[in-house]
Coordinates of C-alpha atoms in Angstrom, one line a residue:
Chain A
A1 CA -5.8 91.9 32.6
Q2 CA -8.8 93.4 31.7
T3 CA -10.9 95.6 34.1
V4 CA -14.0 97.4 33.8
T5 CA -14.5 100.4 36.1
Q6 CA -18.2 102.1 37.1
S7 CA -18.0 104.8 39.6
Q8 CA -21.1 106.2 40.2
P9 CA -23.0 103.5 42.3
E10 CA -25.8 105.4 42.4
M11 CA -27.7 108.4 40.0
S12 CA -30.7 109.6 39.8
V13 CA -32.5 111.5 37.2
Q14 CA -35.7 113.4 36.5
E15 CA -38.6 112.2 34.2
A16 CA -37.8 113.3 30.5
E17 CA -34.3 114.7 31.5
T18 CA -30.9 113.5 29.7
V19 CA -28.7 111.4 32.0
T20 CA -25.1 109.6 31.3
L21 CA -23.6 106.9 33.2
S22 CA -20.0 106.4 33.1
C23 CA -17.8 103.6 32.0
T24 CA -13.9 102.9 32.0
Y25 CA -12.2 99.7 31.1
D26 CA -8.4 98.9 31.0
T27 CA -7.1 96.2 28.1
S28 CA -4.1 95.8 25.9
E29 CA -6.5 94.2 23.5
N30 CA -7.0 96.4 20.1
N31 CA -10.4 94.8 19.1
Y32 CA -12.8 94.2 21.3
Y33 CA -16.9 94.7 21.9
L34 CA -18.1 96.7 24.6
F35 CA -21.9 96.6 26.3
W36 CA -24.1 97.9 28.4
Y37 CA -26.6 95.9 29.9
K38 CA -30.2 97.0 31.9
Q39 CA -31.0 94.8 34.8
P40 CA -34.8 95.8 36.5
P41 CA -36.1 95.2 39.3
S42 CA -37.5 91.9 37.6
R43 CA -34.0 91.0 37.9
Q44 CA -33.8 90.2 33.9
M45 CA -30.7 91.5 32.1
I46 CA -31.2 93.4 29.2
L47 CA -28.9 94.4 26.1
V48 CA -29.3 98.2 26.0
I49 CA -26.2 98.7 23.6
R50 CA -23.2 97.5 22.2
Q51 CA -19.8 98.9 20.5
E52 CA -17.4 96.9 18.4
A53 CA -14.0 99.0 19.5
Y54 CA -12.9 98.4 15.3
K55 CA -15.9 101.0 14.6
Q56 CA -15.3 104.8 15.3
Q57 CA -18.9 106.0 15.1
N58 CA -20.9 106.0 18.4
A59 CA -23.4 103.5 18.6
T60 CA -27.3 104.7 18.9
E61 CA -30.4 102.7 20.0
N62 CA -33.4 104.8 20.2
R63 CA -32.8 106.8 23.2
F64 CA -29.8 105.4 24.5
S65 CA -26.4 106.1 22.8
V66 CA -22.7 105.6 23.7
N67 CA -19.9 108.0 23.8
F68 CA -17.0 105.6 22.9
Q69 CA -13.7 107.0 23.5
K70 CA -10.7 104.1 22.7
A71 CA -7.8 106.4 23.2
A72 CA -9.4 107.0 26.8
K73 CA -11.4 103.6 27.2
S74 CA -13.7 105.4 28.2
F75 CA -17.4 104.0 27.2
S76 CA -19.8 106.1 28.8
L77 CA -23.8 105.8 28.2
K78 CA -26.4 108.8 27.5
I79 CA -30.2 108.0 28.0
S80 CA -32.3 110.4 26.9
D81 CA -36.0 111.6 27.3
S82 CA -35.9 109.5 30.8
Q83 CA -38.3 107.2 31.4
L84 CA -39.8 105.8 34.4
G85 CA -39.1 102.0 33.0
D86 CA -35.4 103.3 32.7
T87 CA -35.2 103.1 36.6
A88 CA -32.8 100.0 36.9
M89 CA -29.1 99.0 37.7
Y90 CA -27.0 99.1 34.8
F91 CA -23.7 97.3 34.0
C92 CA -20.9 98.3 31.6
A93 CA -19.3 94.8 30.3
F94 CA -16.1 94.4 27.8
T95 CA -15.9 91.2 25.8
T96 CA -12.4 90.0 23.8
I97 CA -12.9 89.2 20.4
T98 CA -13.0 85.4 20.6
G99 CA -16.1 86.2 23.4
N100 CA -15.7 83.5 25.9
Q101 CA -14.8 86.2 28.7
F102 CA -16.9 88.7 29.3
Y103 CA -15.9 91.5 32.3
F104 CA -18.4 93.7 34.2
G105 CA -18.2 96.6 36.0
T106 CA -19.9 97.1 39.8
G107 CA -23.1 98.6 38.3
T108 CA -24.7 102.1 38.4
S109 CA -28.1 102.3 39.8
L110 CA -30.0 104.3 38.3
T111 CA -34.0 105.9 39.6
V112 CA -36.1 108.2 37.0
I113 CA -38.2 110.7 39.5
P114 CA -41.5 111.2 38.4
Chain B
D1 CA -35.3 85.4 20.5
V2 CA -32.6 83.3 22.5
K3 CA -33.9 81.8 25.7
V4 CA -32.1 80.9 28.4
T5 CA -34.2 79.5 31.5
Q6 CA -32.8 78.7 35.0
S7 CA -34.6 76.2 36.6
S8 CA -35.7 77.7 39.8
R9 CA -36.0 81.4 40.6
Y10 CA -35.8 81.2 44.4
L11 CA -34.0 78.2 46.0
V12 CA -33.9 78.0 50.2
K13 CA -31.4 75.3 51.4
R14 CA -29.6 74.0 54.2
T15 CA -26.1 74.3 55.3
G16 CA -24.5 71.0 54.0
E17 CA -26.6 70.4 51.6
K18 CA -25.7 69.7 48.0
V19 CA -27.2 72.0 45.8
F20 CA -27.7 71.7 41.7
L21 CA -28.5 75.2 39.6
E22 CA -30.2 74.0 36.0
C23 CA -29.4 75.9 33.0
V24 CA -31.0 75.8 29.2
Q25 CA -30.7 77.6 26.7
D26 CA -31.9 77.0 22.9
M27 CA -29.8 79.0 20.4
D28 CA -26.9 76.3 20.0
H29 CA -24.5 78.7 22.0
E30 CA -20.9 77.4 22.0
N31 CA -20.2 79.5 25.7
M32 CA -22.2 79.0 28.7
F33 CA -21.5 81.0 32.1
W34 CA -22.6 80.8 35.2
Y35 CA -21.9 84.1 37.2
R36 CA -22.6 85.0 40.9
Q37 CA -24.0 89.0 41.5
D38 CA -23.7 90.3 44.9
P39 CA -25.0 94.2 46.0
G40 CA -21.5 96.1 45.2
L41 CA -19.3 93.6 43.5
G42 CA -21.3 93.5 40.5
L43 CA -21.1 90.0 38.4
R44 CA -18.4 87.6 39.0
L45 CA -17.3 84.5 37.4
I46 CA -17.8 81.1 38.4
Y47 CA -16.9 78.9 36.0
F48 CA -17.8 79.1 32.2
S49 CA -17.6 76.2 29.3
Y50 CA -16.7 77.0 25.7
D51 CA -17.8 73.0 24.4
V52 CA -19.2 70.0 25.7
K53 CA -17.7 68.3 28.7
M54 CA -15.0 71.4 28.6
K55 CA -15.1 73.9 31.4
E56 CA -12.9 76.6 33.0
K57 CA -12.6 78.4 35.9
G58 CA -13.7 82.0 36.8
D59 CA -12.7 84.3 39.3
I60 CA -14.1 82.5 42.2
P61 CA -14.7 79.0 41.3
E62 CA -14.2 77.7 45.4
G63 CA -17.0 75.7 46.6
Y64 CA -18.5 75.2 43.2
S65 CA -18.0 73.1 40.3
V66 CA -20.1 72.7 37.0
S67 CA -21.3 70.5 34.3
R68 CA -22.2 70.4 30.8
E69 CA -23.0 66.8 29.3
K70 CA -24.9 68.2 26.8
K71 CA -24.2 71.5 24.3
E72 CA -27.5 72.7 25.5
R73 CA -27.1 72.6 29.4
F74 CA -25.0 73.7 31.8
S75 CA -25.3 72.8 35.9
L76 CA -23.6 74.5 38.6
I77 CA -22.9 72.4 41.5
L78 CA -22.3 73.6 45.3
E79 CA -21.2 70.2 47.0
S80 CA -21.6 71.6 50.6
A81 CA -23.4 74.7 50.4
S82 CA -22.7 77.6 52.7
T83 CA -24.2 80.3 54.2
N84 CA -21.6 82.7 52.1
Q85 CA -23.0 81.4 49.0
T86 CA -26.3 82.9 49.6
S87 CA -26.7 85.1 46.1
M88 CA -28.1 85.7 43.0
Y89 CA -26.8 83.3 40.2
L90 CA -26.8 84.3 37.0
C91 CA -26.3 81.9 33.8
A92 CA -25.8 83.1 30.3
S93 CA -25.0 82.0 27.1
T94 CA -23.4 83.2 23.7
G95 CA -22.5 82.0 20.4
I96 CA -19.3 83.7 18.2
Y97 CA -19.1 87.6 18.1
S98 CA -22.3 87.6 20.2
P99 CA -23.6 89.8 23.1
L100 CA -24.4 87.5 26.5
H101 CA -27.9 86.4 26.5
F102 CA -29.0 86.1 30.5
G103 CA -31.7 83.9 32.6
N104 CA -33.5 85.8 34.7
G105 CA -31.6 84.5 37.9
T106 CA -31.7 82.3 40.9
R107 CA -31.9 83.9 44.6
L108 CA -30.1 80.6 46.6
T109 CA -30.7 81.0 50.3
V110 CA -28.4 79.4 52.3
T111 CA -29.8 79.1 56.1

């Protein structure tokens, strides 16, 4: 069975600082995809970043980057130069290659403090 | 851009009512999903469908059923709503090798 664990229910960061959100997962698959989703107070789930397991290079999307450690089954999200609009719930998610099952962590609530 | 539309943003229903939550996607995606979101529990899969008229149970299907008569539409049905089904419901869709695209949720309150 696949599981996704986010061990930080809440975090806060000063505006313009850097913060890292942790995620670990468990799977016996060798090829899969990992995602970070953001859910602001508007409730719309927004894809932040995506990583293919077969790619060794860490994905980057503007101020968002990941540290993907396949052997350790770790997938952390780094937010640089935090902005007030980054305040949201962040979910780590995993899917197999077939893409018909997605597994989510319990989320990390991030608050950016002015 | 993919658009996933949920028919209601807020719903208030009484215990015992039959409730329909509708979801429509416009990108010809094969897979559609219904999740329930509760604080501290993350997203839990209720049902998913990988084709018209096909459905698979997720982790918490009890008390729910689904219908997928057309590829673009996936309905979640609460046969007899109960107070423990008060929650946020999220619909999502995906194609091959693509991420999930979500609707903006229906907050259901059962009184």
